[in-house]
XYZ file of C-alpha atoms in Angstrom:
113
model
C 55.825 -33.207 -2.562
C 52.139 -33.776 -2.258
C 51.186 -30.127 -3.210
C 53.225 -30.243 -6.188
C 51.509 -33.332 -7.463
C 48.196 -31.649 -6.733
C 49.423 -28.535 -8.682
C 50.512 -30.793 -11.535
C 47.069 -32.927 -11.728
C 45.032 -29.619 -11.281
C 47.059 -28.117 -14.400
C 46.425 -31.385 -16.542
C 42.946 -31.275 -15.766
C 42.468 -27.491 -16.750
C 44.586 -28.095 -19.905
C 42.160 -30.993 -20.712
C 39.136 -28.868 -20.085
C 40.563 -26.198 -22.288
C 41.740 -28.294 -25.014
C 40.674 -27.593 -28.444
C 37.304 -29.645 -29.864
C 39.591 -31.650 -32.360
C 39.754 -35.260 -31.077
C 43.237 -37.071 -31.227
C 43.983 -39.892 -33.453
C 44.249 -42.552 -30.614
C 40.470 -41.444 -29.277
C 37.828 -43.499 -30.701
C 35.882 -42.087 -33.305
C 31.958 -41.520 -32.611
C 30.842 -44.586 -34.620
C 33.165 -46.900 -32.820
C 32.515 -45.433 -29.297
C 28.838 -45.644 -30.119
C 28.849 -49.510 -30.728
C 31.183 -50.214 -27.781
C 28.895 -48.398 -25.625
C 25.649 -50.246 -26.956
C 27.342 -53.416 -26.644
C 28.301 -52.583 -22.894
C 25.007 -51.218 -22.151
C 23.312 -54.003 -23.807
C 25.542 -56.432 -21.578
C 24.923 -54.646 -18.427
C 21.208 -54.602 -18.924
C 21.297 -58.325 -19.545
C 23.259 -58.907 -16.499
C 21.077 -57.075 -14.361
C 17.803 -58.641 -15.595
C 19.582 -62.120 -14.719
C 20.929 -60.966 -11.570
C 24.506 -61.456 -12.542
C 27.017 -59.691 -10.624
C 29.736 -57.817 -13.013
C 33.012 -56.251 -11.832
C 34.626 -53.257 -13.337
C 36.100 -53.413 -16.860
C 39.437 -54.285 -15.488
C 38.074 -57.265 -13.693
C 35.407 -58.811 -15.673
C 36.210 -60.921 -18.617
C 32.742 -59.997 -20.231
C 33.718 -56.035 -20.671
C 37.338 -57.323 -21.724
C 35.534 -59.578 -24.367
C 33.363 -56.740 -25.561
C 36.576 -54.564 -25.992
C 38.369 -57.096 -27.754
C 35.190 -57.863 -30.299
C 35.775 -53.981 -31.422
C 39.895 -54.481 -31.590
C 40.471 -51.861 -28.850
C 42.492 -51.867 -25.547
C 41.008 -50.963 -22.023
C 43.497 -47.976 -22.317
C 41.835 -46.891 -25.555
C 38.532 -47.176 -23.922
C 39.301 -45.351 -20.721
C 41.186 -42.652 -22.560
C 38.119 -42.303 -24.914
C 35.959 -41.859 -22.026
C 38.019 -39.352 -20.410
C 38.102 -37.271 -23.710
C 34.486 -37.646 -24.178
C 33.628 -36.573 -20.345
C 35.904 -33.407 -21.211
C 33.545 -32.721 -24.192
C 30.099 -33.180 -22.660
C 28.206 -31.959 -25.561
C 29.768 -34.665 -27.917
C 29.249 -37.375 -25.060
C 25.484 -36.006 -24.916
C 24.933 -36.768 -28.576
C 26.841 -40.157 -28.427
C 24.631 -41.429 -25.232
C 21.452 -40.197 -26.834
C 22.320 -42.036 -30.052
C 23.033 -44.968 -28.052
C 19.879 -44.684 -25.884
C 17.752 -44.309 -29.019
C 19.267 -47.350 -30.573
C 18.301 -49.534 -27.450
C 14.748 -48.156 -27.212
C 14.412 -49.652 -30.844
C 15.467 -52.931 -29.527
C 12.574 -53.100 -26.490
C 9.487 -54.667 -28.011
C 6.571 -52.357 -27.978
C 3.600 -53.228 -25.836
C 0.089 -52.821 -27.556
C -1.942 -49.853 -26.170
C -4.227 -51.060 -23.404
C -7.796 -50.120 -24.367
């Protein structure tokens, strides 16, 4: 039984990796995913600076509030993360955009003379 489950999971994983590049309709589009990730990264940064301990998305009311703000469920977000992880070139572009947006929020220090 365990061997069958392993083969099934392996098969599903391979199918996911070889799936076509088109995004299923239930997967968050780039703009929505970018916005959610921006909010999550901002929250995590603020929590780290303040020393606040944060749990995983299933346990943290803060994560759930961010998902609610964007009108998405935890399952939608998790499915989208899996899809983007299976399409690393798309995730890389998305992540780069979010990081650039975050960097624009950092006050620039004047150059020392």
